Amino acid sequence: MIQLHYYPSTASMVPHILLEELGVPYGRVLVDRAQDVQKTTDYLKLNPNGLIPVLTDGDLVLYETAAICLHLCDTHPGSGLAPALGTPERAHFYKWLMWLTNTLQSTLIVYFYPERWVNAGNAAGAEEVRHHAELRINNLLRQLDNELARHGGPWFMGASYSALDPYVFTLCRWTRNFASTRARDKPHLGPYLERMLERPAVQRVLANEGVRPPFF
């Protein structure tokens, strides 16, 4: 059986939503980040980076959220969660998936952990890093908003729901407590996030993870 190693409200929410959308049997294994379980020897055997999520599927052990998403799409080709191989739509699907993980998510990590980019004890430097990360995040959220405005469809790729939507939803959630630059305040992202919240799979994941409002 597929097992998802997760912690609430982290990047593991992306494959968690995908698994619920697929409706396939799977199990959840809580990696209690509050107790640093992701740094234990046993977990590091699954992911030497000490990051969440990990998906196991038989003998397969897979980390990196985008890779897990692609694996779930490829092993469930009839799900419609990714466009057909070799099409322009599939190329744009790849583009946005890589952009979400390499550009938006990585900048959000800088915002949440600015001390990693300065010398120890440099509180002023960390705050400056956080400030510039937030400015960049605002521009990246505007890029998402512009894409929704461009095609006018209900989902991120237009008319069809895809594996990109759980990723966009999850990363936009991370801005919910920002003093400014919140995804929900963008004119097209706000209604889009409301539509995502209405999906039964998203509701089940929020319940499974014990997530409380504000949801985004």
CSV table of C-alpha atoms in Angstrom, one decimal:
chain,number,residue,atom,x,y,z
A,1,MET,CA,0.0,0.0,0.0
A,2,ILE,CA,1.0,3.6,-0.6
A,3,GLN,CA,2.1,5.4,2.5
A,4,LEU,CA,2.5,9.1,2.8
A,5,HIS,CA,4.8,10.4,5.5
A,6,TYR,CA,3.4,13.8,6.4
A,7,TYR,CA,3.1,16.6,8.9
A,8,PRO,CA,0.1,18.9,8.9
A,9,SER,CA,0.1,22.0,6.8
A,10,THR,CA,3.5,21.3,5.2
A,11,ALA,CA,4.3,20.5,1.6
A,12,SER,CA,3.0,17.0,2.3
A,13,MET,CA,-0.5,18.5,1.9
A,14,VAL,CA,0.0,18.5,-1.8
A,15,PRO,CA,0.3,14.7,-2.3
A,16,HIS,CA,-2.2,14.2,0.5
A,17,ILE,CA,-4.8,16.1,-1.6
A,18,LEU,CA,-3.8,14.2,-4.7
A,19,LEU,CA,-4.2,10.9,-3.0
A,20,GLU,CA,-7.7,11.9,-1.8
A,21,GLU,CA,-8.6,13.1,-5.3
A,22,LEU,CA,-7.4,9.7,-6.7
A,23,GLY,CA,-9.5,7.8,-4.2
A,24,VAL,CA,-6.9,5.0,-3.9
A,25,PRO,CA,-6.0,3.1,-0.7
A,26,TYR,CA,-3.2,4.7,1.2
A,27,GLY,CA,-1.9,5.1,4.7
A,28,ARG,CA,-0.7,8.2,6.5
A,29,VAL,CA,2.4,8.1,8.7
A,30,LEU,CA,2.8,11.2,10.9
A,31,VAL,CA,6.3,12.5,11.1
A,32,ASP,CA,6.1,14.7,14.2
A,33,ARG,CA,8.2,17.7,13.3
A,34,ALA,CA,7.5,19.2,16.7
A,35,GLN,CA,9.6,16.3,18.1
A,36,ASP,CA,12.2,16.5,15.3
A,37,VAL,CA,11.2,13.0,14.1
A,38,GLN,CA,12.4,14.0,10.6
A,39,LYS,CA,15.9,14.2,12.0
A,40,THR,CA,16.0,10.7,13.4
A,41,THR,CA,18.1,7.9,12.0
A,42,ASP,CA,15.1,5.9,10.8
A,43,TYR,CA,13.6,8.8,8.9
A,44,LEU,CA,16.9,9.9,7.4
A,45,LYS,CA,17.1,6.5,5.8
A,46,LEU,CA,14.0,7.5,3.9
A,47,ASN,CA,15.0,11.0,3.1
A,48,PRO,CA,18.6,12.0,3.9
A,49,ASN,CA,17.6,15.6,3.6
A,50,GLY,CA,15.4,15.3,6.7
A,51,LEU,CA,12.4,16.9,4.9
A,52,ILE,CA,8.7,16.1,4.6
A,53,PRO,CA,7.0,14.4,2.6
A,54,VAL,CA,8.2,11.0,1.7
A,55,LEU,CA,6.0,8.5,-0.2
A,56,THR,CA,6.6,4.8,-0.1
A,57,ASP,CA,4.9,2.5,-2.7
A,58,GLY,CA,6.1,-1.0,-2.3
A,59,ASP,CA,9.8,-1.0,-2.6
A,60,LEU,CA,9.8,2.6,-3.9
A,61,VAL,CA,10.9,5.3,-1.5
A,62,LEU,CA,10.3,8.7,-3.0
A,63,TYR,CA,11.0,12.2,-1.7
A,64,GLU,CA,10.7,15.7,-3.3
A,65,THR,CA,7.1,16.9,-3.5
A,66,ALA,CA,7.1,17.5,-7.3
A,67,ALA,CA,8.5,14.1,-7.9
A,68,ILE,CA,5.8,12.5,-5.8
A,69,CYS,CA,3.2,14.4,-7.7
A,70,LEU,CA,4.5,13.2,-11.1
A,71,HIS,CA,4.7,9.6,-9.8
A,72,LEU,CA,1.1,9.7,-8.8
A,73,CYS,CA,0.1,11.2,-12.1
A,74,ASP,CA,2.1,8.7,-14.1
A,75,THR,CA,0.8,5.7,-12.1
A,76,HIS,CA,-2.8,6.8,-12.5
A,77,PRO,CA,-2.9,8.0,-16.1
A,78,GLY,CA,-6.7,7.8,-16.2
A,79,SER,CA,-7.1,10.3,-13.4
A,80,GLY,CA,-6.8,13.3,-15.7
A,81,LEU,CA,-4.5,15.0,-13.1
A,82,ALA,CA,-2.0,15.8,-15.8
A,83,PRO,CA,-2.3,16.6,-19.5
A,84,ALA,CA,-1.4,14.0,-22.1
A,85,LEU,CA,2.3,13.3,-22.7
A,86,GLY,CA,3.9,15.1,-25.6
A,87,THR,CA,1.3,17.9,-25.7
A,88,PRO,CA,1.9,21.6,-25.3
A,89,GLU,CA,-0.4,21.4,-22.2
A,90,ARG,CA,1.9,18.8,-20.6
A,91,ALA,CA,4.9,21.1,-21.3
A,92,HIS,CA,3.2,23.9,-19.5
A,93,PHE,CA,2.2,21.6,-16.7
A,94,TYR,CA,5.9,20.7,-16.2
A,95,LYS,CA,6.9,24.4,-16.3
A,96,TRP,CA,4.4,25.4,-13.6
A,97,LEU,CA,5.2,22.4,-11.4
A,98,MET,CA,8.9,23.2,-11.5
A,99,TRP,CA,8.1,26.9,-10.9
A,100,LEU,CA,6.0,26.1,-7.9
A,101,THR,CA,8.7,24.0,-6.3
A,102,ASN,CA,11.8,25.9,-7.4
A,103,THR,CA,10.6,29.5,-7.3
A,104,LEU,CA,7.6,30.1,-5.1
A,105,GLN,CA,8.2,27.4,-2.5
A,106,SER,CA,11.9,28.1,-2.2
A,107,THR,CA,11.2,31.8,-1.7
A,108,LEU,CA,8.6,31.0,0.9
A,109,ILE,CA,11.2,29.0,2.8
A,110,VAL,CA,13.5,32.0,2.8
A,111,TYR,CA,10.7,34.0,4.3
A,112,PHE,CA,10.0,31.5,7.1
A,113,TYR,CA,13.6,30.7,7.8
A,114,PRO,CA,15.6,33.9,7.1
A,115,GLU,CA,18.2,33.1,9.8
A,116,ARG,CA,19.5,30.4,7.6
A,117,TRP,CA,20.9,33.0,5.2
A,118,VAL,CA,22.8,35.2,7.7
A,119,ASN,CA,25.4,34.7,10.4
A,120,ALA,CA,24.2,33.3,13.7
A,121,GLY,CA,22.7,36.1,15.9
A,122,ASN,CA,22.3,38.6,13.1
A,123,ALA,CA,18.6,39.4,13.8
A,124,ALA,CA,18.7,42.6,11.8
A,125,GLY,CA,20.1,40.8,8.8
A,126,ALA,CA,17.5,38.0,9.1
A,127,GLU,CA,14.7,40.6,9.2
A,128,GLU,CA,16.1,42.3,6.0
A,129,VAL,CA,16.2,38.9,4.3
A,130,ARG,CA,12.6,38.2,5.3
A,131,HIS,CA,11.5,41.7,4.1
A,132,HIS,CA,13.0,41.1,0.6
A,133,ALA,CA,11.6,37.6,0.5
A,134,GLU,CA,8.1,39.0,1.1
A,135,LEU,CA,8.5,41.5,-1.6
A,136,ARG,CA,9.4,38.8,-4.0
A,137,ILE,CA,6.6,36.6,-2.9
A,138,ASN,CA,4.1,39.4,-3.7
A,139,ASN,CA,5.4,39.5,-7.2
A,140,LEU,CA,5.2,35.7,-7.5
A,141,LEU,CA,1.6,35.7,-6.3
A,142,ARG,CA,0.8,38.3,-8.8
A,143,GLN,CA,2.2,36.0,-11.5
A,144,LEU,CA,-0.2,33.3,-10.3
A,145,ASP,CA,-3.1,35.8,-10.3
A,146,ASN,CA,-2.2,37.0,-13.8
A,147,GLU,CA,-2.2,33.4,-15.1
A,148,LEU,CA,-5.7,32.8,-13.7
A,149,ALA,CA,-6.9,36.1,-15.3
A,150,ARG,CA,-5.3,35.2,-18.6
A,151,HIS,CA,-7.3,32.1,-19.3
A,152,GLY,CA,-10.4,32.8,-17.1
A,153,GLY,CA,-10.9,29.2,-16.2
A,154,PRO,CA,-11.8,27.8,-12.8
A,155,TRP,CA,-8.6,25.9,-12.2
A,156,PHE,CA,-5.0,26.8,-12.6
A,157,MET,CA,-4.6,25.2,-16.0
A,158,GLY,CA,-7.9,26.5,-17.2
A,159,ALA,CA,-11.0,24.3,-17.5
A,160,SER,CA,-9.4,21.1,-16.1
A,161,TYR,CA,-8.4,20.4,-12.5
A,162,SER,CA,-4.8,19.1,-12.3
A,163,ALA,CA,-2.1,18.2,-9.9
A,164,LEU,CA,-1.0,21.8,-10.0
A,165,ASP,CA,-4.1,22.9,-8.1
A,166,PRO,CA,-3.2,21.2,-4.8
A,167,TYR,CA,0.3,22.7,-5.1
A,168,VAL,CA,-1.0,26.2,-5.7
A,169,PHE,CA,-3.5,25.9,-2.9
A,170,THR,CA,-1.0,24.6,-0.4
A,171,LEU,CA,1.6,27.3,-1.1
A,172,CYS,CA,-1.0,30.0,-1.1
A,173,ARG,CA,-2.1,28.8,2.4
A,174,TRP,CA,1.4,29.5,3.7
A,175,THR,CA,0.7,33.3,3.2
A,176,ARG,CA,-2.5,33.3,5.3
A,177,ASN,CA,-0.9,34.9,8.3
A,178,PHE,CA,1.3,37.5,6.4
A,179,ALA,CA,0.8,41.1,7.5
A,180,SER,CA,0.4,41.8,3.8
A,181,THR,CA,1.0,40.0,0.5
A,182,ARG,CA,-1.7,37.4,1.3
A,183,ALA,CA,-2.7,35.2,-1.6
A,184,ARG,CA,-6.4,35.5,-0.7
A,185,ASP,CA,-6.3,39.3,-1.3
A,186,LYS,CA,-5.4,38.9,-5.0
A,187,PRO,CA,-8.5,39.4,-7.2
A,188,HIS,CA,-8.3,36.1,-9.0
A,189,LEU,CA,-6.5,34.0,-6.5
A,190,GLY,CA,-9.0,34.7,-3.7
A,191,PRO,CA,-12.0,33.2,-5.6
A,192,TYR,CA,-9.8,30.4,-6.9
A,193,LEU,CA,-8.9,29.4,-3.3
A,194,GLU,CA,-12.5,29.5,-2.3
A,195,ARG,CA,-13.3,27.0,-5.2
A,196,MET,CA,-10.4,24.8,-4.0
A,197,LEU,CA,-11.8,24.8,-0.5
A,198,GLU,CA,-15.1,23.5,-1.7
A,199,ARG,CA,-13.6,20.3,-3.1
A,200,PRO,CA,-14.4,17.3,-1.0
A,201,ALA,CA,-10.8,16.0,-1.2
A,202,VAL,CA,-9.5,19.2,0.2
A,203,GLN,CA,-12.1,19.2,3.0
A,204,ARG,CA,-11.1,15.6,3.9
A,205,VAL,CA,-7.4,16.5,4.0
A,206,LEU,CA,-8.0,19.5,6.2
A,207,ALA,CA,-10.0,17.3,8.5
A,208,ASN,CA,-7.3,14.5,8.4
A,209,GLU,CA,-4.6,17.0,9.3
A,210,GLY,CA,-6.6,18.8,12.0
A,211,VAL,CA,-6.2,22.1,10.2
A,212,ARG,CA,-8.3,25.0,11.6
A,213,PRO,CA,-9.3,28.4,10.0
A,214,PRO,CA,-8.0,30.5,8.5
A,215,PHE,CA,-7.6,27.9,5.7
A,216,PHE,CA,-5.9,30.3,3.3
